[in-house]
Amino acid sequence: MLNMRVFDANITNPVIVFFEDSKDTSIEDLNSEIKTICGINTFFEIQSELDELINTISNNKNIINEPDRAEYGDFQTNRNLSDNVCNLLKSQNTEPEIIVEPTCGKGNFIISSLQTFENIKFIYGVEIYKPYVWETKFAILDYFLKNRNSNLPEINIYHYDVFNFDFKKISNKHKDQKILIIGNPPWVTNSKLSSLGSDNLPLKSNFKNHNGLDAITGKGNFDIGEYISIKLISVFSKLNGNFAFLVKNSVVKNILLEQNRAKYQISGIKQFDIDAKKEFNVSVNACLFLCSLNKKPNETIAEYNFYTKSLIRKYGWVNNKFVANIDLYLKSKNIDGKFPFVWRQGVKHDASKIMELENVNGNFLNNNKETVEIEKDLVYALLKSSDLKGGIIDKTRKYTIITQKKVGQETKYIKDLYPKTYNYLFSNIEYFNKRKSSIYKGKPLFSIFGIGDYSFKPYKVAIAGMYKTTTFSLVKLIDNKPVMLDDTCYFIGFDTLIEAEITQTLLNKKLTQDFIQSIAFKDAKRMMTKDLLMRIDLNEIINETDFYELELKIPNLKFIDWENYKGKLTKQNLVENEQLNLFDEQALHTTIPIRNVGFSAKIGDYANNKI
Ligand SMILES: C[S@@+](CC[C@H](N)C(=O)[O-])C[C@H]1O[C@@H](n2cnc3c(N)ncnc32)[C@H](O)[C@@H]1O
């Protein structure tokens, strides 16, 4: 039971009693007695430390508030979890002689290791926060006071910054021994540290050699735990043994992403997913990252549930492609290619209070709940990611004002043709003026983005970017007008319903869905990306589909429709890149060179409101 704090560290009753009994012992004698009891070298470094401890115990001043330790990514592993991690390692025949805990905190991994592994000869713990160094030392002493006959390793607990600690000395000293690097490094990113004004960073923080632009776009952002993992795997790469860290899932994924280039000498790579909310009270995907050291580099990982030990999936590199589910990928990899059209994101305006309307009993209300009376011409139905659930969509509650037919188009015409719309927009000009993104600078009044001829196609096949669904929706005309999607959605547009229906069916068939699942990382912020969608080889899916299979899903499908569709899409009928350029914004009002007049022969018609 923890009932007192000394040096800001918790201390247990047996340890307090031990020190009370040793009140009059000299520092030298006490240090050597502690060494014989629990193996720790130089428990007290200076006399004043011993004096302070004795003083605190006698005065019983034990209440100290926890300081804010955000910059140290401080999430202490509970004892139950550290015990279970060690038991898991033991069940996999891990019997280490050397334990290294590079950011040991209160020392729970060290105690669990002492309790679990019988052949430990040396333990090294490093921790930057002095109270935790003490707490670790107290905990070790407590352990040995209670387990006098336990195997006694030599133990060093260093009050040190992990970024400056010389781990090479340890790896040189124990070349021929079995090592276990175990722990839970800080859960904090370099960008969070810079926002805190903290320098708890490695000196060479650009360790992935990112350029300046990457640093700005966020690619240079990394987790401190990733840096520490890579550093230790590299320093101990010539020793036999294991590595076991609790880290965010993103850390493991990033290390594996680097693995086909960096070739870290690790194999048997496993990830055991934990419930971080339950264990650490944080909402993040986290796991135990395990691997063997000094092995031929492995580029794939098996992911399990930590509690049930059931296999979830294998992911990693297959033939130079990084995939989220290897088994599914191997079954569907023949459709890993290039989509023949450009997937588009929907409209972006950053003025939803004014630009988004809801139709309530025939009246438009904006997001400020004000009634809006404007001409209907520039008002279009709007869908968001949450509306795209994989079915057929022909109604919506939301509407939006479309001020331009293509990016950068002059908007003066609104004043002449749609005076009510202009007055409404102009009377809310402050919403447009306060848009922060630099894309709006120097652009015509009320400019929007993600708009082009493709936005005005009557039929669309669309998918949510922000949700975990992988099924595609079919979007039909609403109020006899094309429907807009917002910038969280991806879509392709079609001139005919049947072509949209066939495309939706092809994209929702099992083969395609397996392929998407095999390359989509569910824990990514935006699971569905343009890059991912552009990898779907529609031609190959066509090759693997027959008329009767489609007819089951599209009862009104005629054989000739299917033949026409195939004719338009099969590679030999497409001039290289023609289709890819089909829906480009610049293509508005131009005649499209296409062999089989089809998907967009009359490009610009909808844009010009000719339907
Ligand atoms: C996520 S906690 C885990 C602690 C311990 N490994 C455990 O499993 O309970 C991270 C620990 O790293 C320590 N830490 C943060 N920055 C450090 C640094 N630069 N050098 C050494 N330790 C550091 C923190 O004080 C904290 O104790």
XYZ file of C-alpha atoms and ligand atoms in Angstrom:
638
model
C 0.000 0.000 0.000
C 1.421 3.439 -0.981
C 1.067 5.771 1.920
C 3.932 8.225 1.883
C 5.960 10.249 -0.585
C 9.677 10.957 -0.297
C 11.588 12.936 -2.957
C 8.186 13.245 -4.663
C 8.217 9.448 -4.980
C 5.801 6.971 -3.477
C 7.348 4.726 -0.868
C 5.861 1.616 0.716
C 5.639 0.705 4.401
C 8.265 -2.088 4.348
C 10.758 0.362 2.787
C 9.923 3.047 5.374
C 10.404 0.540 8.174
C 13.694 -0.595 6.615
C 15.035 2.979 6.597
C 13.728 3.721 10.069
C 15.671 0.711 11.298
C 18.826 1.953 9.500
C 18.606 5.532 10.772
C 22.103 5.563 12.248
C 23.880 3.594 9.533
C 26.529 5.399 7.436
C 25.869 5.990 3.742
C 28.618 3.532 2.716
C 27.296 0.744 4.948
C 23.710 1.383 3.952
C 24.568 1.386 0.209
C 26.385 -1.913 0.503
C 23.603 -3.441 2.627
C 21.065 -2.372 -0.027
C 23.290 -3.829 -2.741
C 23.312 -7.197 -0.953
C 19.553 -7.075 -0.486
C 18.434 -5.952 -3.934
C 21.449 -5.533 -6.238
C 21.175 -1.753 -6.756
C 24.560 -0.041 -7.079
C 24.990 3.290 -5.198
C 21.443 3.663 -3.891
C 22.375 7.016 -2.317
C 24.843 9.110 -4.274
C 25.449 11.748 -1.580
C 24.961 12.025 2.175
C 22.375 14.796 1.816
C 20.042 12.373 -0.030
C 20.114 9.963 2.888
C 19.637 12.811 5.393
C 16.646 14.152 3.490
C 15.036 10.721 3.315
C 15.446 10.106 7.049
C 14.162 13.603 7.752
C 11.093 13.199 5.571
C 10.223 9.861 7.052
C 10.511 11.217 10.596
C 8.511 14.369 9.808
C 5.999 12.377 7.808
C 5.558 15.247 5.338
C 4.090 13.378 2.524
C 1.621 15.451 0.559
C 2.980 16.926 -2.620
C 1.001 17.850 -5.735
C 1.856 16.189 -9.047
C 3.563 18.688 -11.355
C 2.362 19.000 -14.972
C 4.446 16.533 -16.893
C 2.869 16.815 -20.362
C 6.244 17.248 -22.050
C 7.419 13.888 -20.666
C 4.602 11.889 -22.300
C 4.041 10.431 -18.861
C 1.680 7.443 -18.865
C 2.884 5.000 -16.225
C 2.180 1.353 -16.970
C 0.032 -0.252 -14.315
C 1.496 -3.270 -12.576
C -1.124 -5.659 -13.894
C -0.270 -4.698 -17.480
C 3.502 -4.893 -16.973
C 3.028 -8.331 -15.344
C 0.905 -9.496 -18.279
C 3.459 -8.217 -20.799
C 6.224 -10.138 -19.039
C 4.069 -13.268 -18.827
C 3.355 -13.038 -22.533
C 7.086 -12.768 -23.241
C 7.788 -15.724 -20.967
C 5.136 -17.792 -22.753
C 7.031 -17.079 -25.962
C 10.225 -18.476 -24.421
C 11.885 -15.151 -23.679
C 14.455 -15.707 -20.889
C 16.608 -12.571 -20.769
C 19.894 -12.123 -18.906
C 19.991 -8.362 -19.395
C 17.038 -6.003 -18.932
C 17.108 -2.460 -20.317
C 14.223 -0.099 -19.443
C 15.212 3.176 -21.162
C 12.544 5.430 -19.582
C 11.677 3.374 -16.535
C 9.306 5.766 -14.756
C 8.148 4.273 -11.451
C 9.757 0.972 -12.420
C 6.825 -1.372 -12.918
C 8.441 -3.137 -15.883
C 11.571 -3.703 -13.805
C 9.576 -5.222 -10.941
C 7.510 -7.392 -13.291
C 10.721 -8.571 -14.988
C 12.277 -9.448 -11.631
C 9.188 -11.422 -10.748
C 8.877 -13.207 -14.103
C 12.359 -13.961 -15.439
C 14.721 -16.181 -13.477
C 18.040 -15.660 -15.250
C 18.439 -11.887 -15.050
C 22.038 -10.870 -14.360
C 21.909 -7.111 -14.993
C 19.172 -4.515 -15.027
C 19.574 -1.003 -16.426
C 16.897 1.626 -15.912
C 17.044 5.226 -17.127
C 14.613 7.974 -16.116
C 14.719 11.750 -16.385
C 12.369 12.509 -13.473
C 14.170 12.194 -10.156
C 11.101 11.284 -8.064
C 10.515 8.316 -10.387
C 14.148 7.270 -10.047
C 13.571 7.143 -6.312
C 10.259 5.398 -6.685
C 11.903 2.725 -8.837
C 14.670 2.254 -6.297
C 12.173 2.065 -3.429
C 10.057 -0.408 -5.392
C 13.062 -2.660 -6.067
C 14.103 -2.556 -2.427
C 10.515 -3.308 -1.445
C 10.469 -6.263 -3.827
C 13.610 -7.795 -2.340
C 12.575 -7.112 1.240
C 9.537 -9.230 0.467
C 11.360 -11.788 -1.700
C 14.653 -12.343 0.077
C 15.499 -15.521 -1.842
C 14.855 -14.114 -5.269
C 17.557 -14.250 -7.963
C 19.737 -11.181 -7.380
C 20.920 -9.273 -10.467
C 23.176 -6.232 -10.476
C 20.932 -3.185 -10.931
C 21.696 0.351 -12.111
C 19.020 3.015 -12.095
C 20.275 6.180 -13.772
C 18.823 9.631 -13.341
C 19.540 10.580 -16.947
C 18.117 11.938 -20.192
C 17.504 8.990 -22.535
C 18.570 11.101 -25.514
C 22.079 11.545 -24.094
C 22.456 8.173 -22.439
C 25.243 5.976 -23.826
C 23.477 2.668 -24.494
C 26.476 1.506 -26.578
C 28.441 0.906 -23.381
C 25.773 -1.570 -22.275
C 25.595 -3.282 -25.665
C 29.423 -3.624 -25.774
C 29.561 -5.026 -22.245
C 26.891 -7.682 -22.870
C 27.689 -8.740 -26.446
C 27.097 -12.429 -25.782
C 24.151 -12.239 -23.442
C 20.448 -12.362 -24.113
C 18.896 -8.954 -23.840
C 15.353 -7.727 -23.312
C 14.642 -4.092 -24.058
C 11.357 -3.484 -22.340
C 9.293 -0.445 -21.456
C 6.913 2.245 -22.444
C 8.599 5.339 -23.892
C 7.009 8.816 -23.658
C 3.760 9.273 -25.581
C 4.324 12.693 -27.068
C 5.154 14.044 -30.517
C 7.855 16.524 -31.468
C 5.222 19.024 -32.640
C 3.415 18.817 -29.291
C 6.760 19.419 -27.595
C 7.431 22.462 -29.707
C 3.953 23.816 -28.893
C 4.825 23.351 -25.205
C 8.164 25.099 -25.779
C 9.843 21.936 -24.490
C 13.294 20.708 -25.462
C 12.650 17.117 -24.370
C 13.836 16.052 -27.794
C 16.762 14.262 -29.366
C 19.408 16.705 -30.604
C 19.056 15.335 -34.110
C 15.297 15.628 -34.187
C 15.109 15.407 -37.980
C 16.107 11.761 -37.717
C 14.109 10.680 -40.737
C 15.915 13.222 -42.908
C 12.755 15.000 -43.939
C 13.118 18.210 -45.892
C 11.765 21.576 -44.782
C 8.510 21.169 -46.695
C 7.796 17.821 -45.017
C 8.317 19.503 -41.678
C 5.654 22.052 -42.622
C 3.201 19.525 -44.030
C 3.531 17.333 -40.968
C 5.536 14.458 -42.457
C 8.419 15.572 -40.237
C 6.214 15.070 -37.198
C 7.211 12.039 -35.177
C 6.517 10.446 -31.864
C 9.296 10.488 -29.279
C 8.530 6.802 -28.705
C 9.344 6.122 -32.344
C 12.733 7.807 -32.018
C 13.588 5.887 -28.829
C 12.437 2.570 -30.353
C 14.563 3.034 -33.455
C 17.557 4.211 -31.460
C 17.501 1.167 -29.186
C 16.790 -1.330 -31.966
C 19.818 0.074 -33.800
C 22.192 0.173 -30.803
C 21.325 -3.388 -29.756
C 20.979 -4.808 -33.267
C 23.968 -7.131 -32.842
C 22.771 -8.650 -29.583
C 20.457 -11.610 -29.377
C 17.236 -10.987 -27.613
C 13.930 -9.210 -27.772
C 12.369 -5.825 -27.876
C 9.016 -5.135 -26.156
C 7.611 -1.617 -25.986
C 4.147 -0.253 -25.327
C 3.641 2.368 -28.028
C 0.956 3.981 -30.131
C -0.075 1.835 -33.111
C 1.072 4.677 -35.358
C 4.625 4.233 -34.055
C 4.661 0.569 -35.111
C 3.160 1.394 -38.475
C 5.740 4.138 -39.078
C 8.629 1.841 -38.158
C 7.297 -0.805 -40.510
C 6.786 1.778 -43.250
C 10.494 2.622 -42.961
C 11.486 -1.027 -42.764
C 11.739 -1.746 -46.504
C 14.244 1.117 -46.768
C 15.941 1.033 -43.368
C 16.137 -2.772 -43.017
C 16.305 -2.820 -39.221
C 17.618 -6.229 -38.171
C 14.368 -7.325 -36.562
C 12.070 -10.243 -37.203
C 9.111 -12.017 -35.605
C 7.463 -8.598 -35.516
C 4.205 -8.670 -33.579
C 1.722 -6.140 -32.337
C -0.635 -6.911 -29.448
C -3.384 -4.298 -29.308
C -4.242 -3.024 -25.851
C -7.214 -1.023 -24.592
C -5.433 2.288 -23.935
C -8.580 3.823 -22.446
C -8.731 1.088 -19.829
C -4.976 0.881 -19.184
C -3.954 4.553 -19.456
C -7.228 6.479 -19.657
C -6.294 7.912 -23.046
C -8.184 7.585 -26.296
C -5.480 6.407 -28.639
C -4.786 3.162 -30.457
C -1.871 1.563 -28.659
C -0.185 -1.810 -28.478
C 2.680 -3.913 -27.284
C 5.284 -3.912 -30.059
C 7.407 -7.069 -30.012
C 10.294 -8.253 -32.152
C 13.465 -10.316 -32.056
C 16.823 -8.580 -32.443
C 19.831 -9.470 -34.574
C 17.787 -11.206 -37.251
C 17.350 -10.956 -40.996
C 15.019 -7.970 -41.538
C 11.371 -8.895 -41.702
C 8.917 -6.538 -43.397
C 5.575 -7.794 -42.178
C 3.847 -7.805 -38.823
C 1.181 -9.947 -37.178
C -1.408 -8.031 -35.156
C -3.182 -9.689 -32.227
C -5.603 -8.788 -29.474
C -3.474 -8.501 -26.307
C -6.189 -9.907 -24.055
C -7.488 -12.818 -26.146
C -4.293 -13.370 -28.169
C -6.418 -13.893 -31.261
C -4.884 -12.916 -34.602
C -6.467 -9.811 -36.138
C -4.489 -9.481 -39.356
C -1.024 -9.425 -40.875
C 0.132 -6.227 -42.526
C 3.248 -4.661 -44.000
C 5.199 -4.922 -47.216
C 4.216 -7.271 -50.037
C 6.134 -6.901 -53.308
C 7.113 -3.337 -52.465
C 3.534 -2.343 -51.610
C 2.558 -1.422 -48.070
C -0.753 -3.123 -47.318
C -3.129 -3.202 -44.358
C -4.192 -6.835 -44.614
C -1.831 -9.267 -46.310
C -4.254 -12.196 -46.626
C -6.939 -10.039 -48.242
C -4.359 -8.345 -50.424
C -3.018 -11.633 -51.762
C -6.584 -12.581 -52.739
C -7.304 -9.268 -54.462
C -3.951 -7.908 -55.590
C -4.732 -8.353 -59.276
C -6.877 -5.230 -59.035
C -4.042 -3.151 -57.597
C -3.553 -0.821 -60.546
C -4.843 2.499 -61.745
C -8.373 3.853 -61.742
C -9.313 5.187 -65.203
C -10.926 8.426 -63.922
C -9.884 11.043 -61.433
C -11.534 10.731 -58.028
C -12.593 14.187 -56.904
C -13.135 15.755 -53.537
C -16.275 17.822 -53.082
C -16.821 21.515 -52.530
C -14.848 23.522 -50.001
C -15.989 26.962 -48.861
C -15.077 27.346 -45.155
C -18.211 29.435 -44.597
C -20.745 26.804 -43.591
C -22.772 29.214 -41.430
C -23.762 31.093 -44.575
C -23.203 28.692 -47.461
C -25.038 25.679 -46.037
C -28.807 25.733 -45.980
C -31.441 23.419 -44.674
C -34.857 23.064 -46.248
C -37.404 23.355 -43.437
C -41.022 23.249 -44.613
C -40.095 24.718 -47.953
C -37.948 27.511 -46.479
C -34.164 27.668 -46.504
C -32.526 28.205 -43.124
C -28.793 28.849 -42.883
C -26.579 27.445 -40.115
C -27.259 30.607 -38.087
C -30.929 29.494 -38.189
C -31.860 32.574 -40.242
C -34.397 32.295 -43.026
C -32.733 32.851 -46.382
C -34.706 34.127 -49.341
C -32.663 33.791 -52.493
C -33.103 32.686 -56.103
C -33.004 28.884 -56.420
C -30.582 28.878 -59.378
C -27.339 28.717 -57.406
C -28.727 26.424 -54.709
C -27.832 22.737 -54.996
C -28.537 19.756 -52.776
C -25.521 18.860 -50.623
C -24.248 15.569 -49.206
C -21.665 15.085 -46.477
C -19.619 12.030 -45.468
C -22.264 11.117 -42.882
C -24.892 10.875 -45.666
C -22.906 8.319 -47.661
C -23.769 4.922 -46.276
C -23.501 2.880 -49.438
C -27.025 3.025 -50.844
C -28.890 5.064 -53.442
C -29.359 8.740 -52.585
C -32.104 10.836 -54.149
C -33.023 13.153 -51.319
C -31.223 15.320 -48.811
C -31.916 17.854 -46.076
C -28.900 20.014 -46.773
C -28.306 22.476 -49.592
C -25.432 24.715 -50.552
C -24.865 27.822 -52.626
C -22.557 27.267 -55.581
C -21.057 30.599 -56.560
C -18.686 29.393 -59.277
C -18.635 26.802 -62.037
C -14.887 26.452 -61.843
C -12.123 27.552 -59.516
C -11.227 31.242 -59.867
C -14.271 32.165 -61.992
C -15.420 35.794 -61.620
C -18.461 36.122 -59.346
C -19.672 39.578 -60.456
C -22.353 37.866 -62.524
C -24.233 37.007 -59.311
C -25.048 40.686 -58.704
C -26.641 41.058 -62.155
C -28.386 37.699 -62.484
C -29.224 36.778 -58.891
C -29.567 40.009 -56.887
C -31.172 38.341 -53.827
C -28.375 35.801 -53.632
C -25.811 38.574 -54.021
C -27.434 40.673 -51.253
C -27.525 37.661 -48.929
C -23.879 36.798 -49.554
C -22.727 40.411 -49.386
C -24.581 41.117 -46.166
C -22.599 38.223 -44.651
C -19.294 39.222 -46.202
C -17.502 39.058 -42.839
C -17.826 35.232 -42.901
C -15.936 35.167 -46.194
C -13.366 37.752 -45.100
C -12.424 35.788 -42.005
C -11.614 32.586 -43.891
C -8.050 31.827 -42.807
C -6.790 29.585 -45.595
C -4.427 31.306 -48.012
C -6.244 29.656 -50.951
C -8.911 32.367 -50.738
C -6.428 35.265 -50.861
C -6.760 37.418 -53.982
C -9.654 35.309 -55.289
C -13.045 36.698 -56.450
C -15.670 37.428 -53.763
C -17.398 34.331 -52.301
C -14.915 31.974 -53.970
C -15.227 28.238 -53.431
C -12.874 25.341 -54.189
C -13.260 21.750 -55.357
C -15.556 22.839 -58.156
C -15.410 22.104 -61.863
C -17.389 20.535 -64.657
C -17.219 17.224 -62.806
C -19.287 18.754 -59.983
C -22.215 19.194 -62.356
C -22.429 15.617 -63.619
C -25.993 14.335 -63.065
C -25.025 10.984 -61.534
C -22.228 10.331 -59.088
C -20.640 7.405 -57.348
C -19.358 8.622 -54.017
C -17.681 7.503 -50.826
C -17.077 9.097 -47.426
C -13.502 10.087 -46.656
C -14.045 10.534 -42.921
C -15.854 7.332 -42.029
C -14.757 3.715 -41.859
C -17.281 2.592 -44.459
C -15.837 1.262 -47.704
C -19.078 0.911 -49.666
C -19.937 3.313 -52.466
C -23.178 5.287 -52.778
C -25.033 6.166 -55.946
C -26.118 9.813 -56.032
C -28.982 10.760 -58.352
C -30.370 14.137 -59.374
C -32.320 15.964 -56.674
C -34.886 18.595 -57.705
C -33.739 17.787 -61.219
C -30.291 19.218 -60.484
C -26.908 17.641 -59.860
C -26.024 17.088 -56.219
C -22.913 18.572 -54.611
C -20.719 16.734 -52.126
C -18.621 18.397 -49.472
C -14.843 18.190 -49.281
C -14.882 15.195 -46.936
C -16.253 13.029 -49.779
C -14.729 11.559 -52.924
C -16.707 10.948 -56.094
C -16.733 10.392 -59.831
C -19.423 11.803 -62.111
C -21.375 10.199 -64.977
C -23.690 11.368 -67.703
C -25.907 8.290 -67.617
C -27.567 6.505 -64.750
C -26.739 3.046 -66.034
C -23.028 3.776 -66.157
C -23.128 5.072 -62.609
C -25.087 2.001 -61.484
C -22.630 -0.398 -63.113
C -19.672 1.447 -61.594
C -21.232 1.432 -58.124
C -21.939 -2.298 -58.401
C -18.398 -3.051 -59.555
C -16.943 -1.017 -56.706
C -19.169 -2.658 -54.114
C -18.486 -6.231 -55.208
C -16.562 -8.437 -52.821
C -13.320 -8.464 -54.795
C -13.127 -4.662 -54.797
C -14.189 -4.386 -51.185
C -11.552 -6.964 -50.177
C -8.942 -4.979 -52.046
C -9.933 -1.700 -50.381
C -9.947 -3.350 -46.959
C -6.539 -4.770 -47.737
C -4.946 -1.384 -48.364
C -7.002 0.932 -46.105
C -5.614 1.625 -42.643
C -8.600 1.934 -40.320
C -6.716 3.911 -37.691
C -5.757 6.671 -40.146
C -7.568 9.995 -39.620
C -8.839 9.898 -43.197
C -9.108 6.218 -44.011
C -10.231 6.753 -47.592
C -7.774 8.806 -49.638
C -7.546 9.793 -53.260
C -4.301 7.783 -53.596
C -6.105 4.679 -52.355
C -9.087 5.118 -54.690
C -6.819 5.782 -57.649
C -5.249 2.318 -57.113
C -8.479 0.452 -57.984
C -8.082 -1.130 -61.409
C -11.612 -0.916 -62.779
C -10.602 -2.674 -66.000
C -9.409 -5.689 -64.085
C -12.647 -5.753 -62.078
C -14.563 -5.701 -65.382
C -12.493 -8.680 -66.548
C -13.562 -10.571 -63.448
C -17.267 -9.728 -63.715
C -19.947 -11.157 -65.968
C -23.309 -9.833 -67.071
C -25.361 -12.240 -64.931
C -23.574 -11.234 -61.767
C -24.391 -7.567 -62.464
C -27.959 -8.301 -63.510
C -28.659 -9.651 -60.027
C -27.891 -6.217 -58.614
C -29.196 -4.066 -61.496
C -32.414 -5.734 -62.700
C -32.973 -3.286 -65.590
C -29.460 -3.824 -66.971
C -29.409 -4.716 -70.663
C -26.671 -6.759 -72.219
C -25.904 -3.898 -74.595
C -25.388 -1.510 -71.646
C -22.740 -3.805 -70.240
C -21.095 -4.246 -73.627
C -21.057 -0.462 -74.144
C -19.656 0.113 -70.688
C -16.886 -2.416 -71.260
C -16.199 -0.938 -74.658
C -15.663 2.495 -73.187
C -13.505 1.364 -70.346
C -11.305 -1.447 -71.529
C -7.753 -0.335 -71.957
C -7.477 -0.846 -75.697
C -10.270 1.653 -76.221
C -8.752 4.392 -74.165
C -6.083 6.699 -75.446
C -3.422 6.876 -72.766
C -4.380 9.446 -70.111
C -7.427 10.608 -72.022
C -9.837 9.370 -69.414
C -7.648 10.553 -66.620
C -7.976 14.062 -67.910
C -11.653 13.743 -68.616
C -12.930 15.583 -65.624
C -10.167 18.096 -65.143
C -11.257 21.561 -64.144
C -9.449 23.124 -67.094
C -11.416 20.947 -69.460
C -14.557 23.010 -68.953
C -16.044 24.176 -72.256
C -13.514 22.216 -74.285
C -14.270 19.366 -76.674
C -12.981 16.172 -75.174
C -11.012 13.886 -77.467
C -12.630 10.572 -76.685
C -12.959 7.654 -79.014
C -16.227 6.259 -77.777
C -18.466 9.166 -77.033
C -19.509 8.443 -73.522
C -19.133 9.490 -69.997
C -18.524 13.097 -70.714
C -19.039 13.884 -74.313
C -21.034 16.980 -73.482
C -18.759 18.205 -70.808
C -19.753 21.629 -69.576
C -23.429 21.202 -70.346
C -24.412 20.785 -66.761
C -22.004 23.485 -65.788
C -23.885 25.787 -68.089
C -27.208 24.754 -66.624
C -28.313 23.243 -69.925
C -30.163 20.420 -68.255
C 4.979 6.604 -20.850
S 5.884 6.850 -19.371
C 6.289 5.189 -19.003
C 7.117 4.947 -17.820
C 7.531 3.499 -17.631
N 8.362 3.054 -18.728
C 6.326 2.607 -17.520
O 6.182 1.729 -18.351
O 5.538 2.800 -16.613
C 7.324 7.595 -20.029
C 8.412 7.882 -19.037
O 9.486 8.496 -19.760
C 10.083 9.462 -18.939
N 10.836 10.389 -19.794
C 10.344 11.382 -20.564
N 11.337 11.997 -21.223
C 12.481 11.372 -20.864
C 13.842 11.558 -21.212
N 14.219 12.517 -22.046
N 14.763 10.733 -20.664
C 14.382 9.742 -19.804
N 13.119 9.535 -19.423
C 12.161 10.331 -19.952
C 8.901 10.088 -18.233
O 9.304 10.777 -17.084
C 8.040 8.872 -17.946
O 8.371 8.292 -16.729
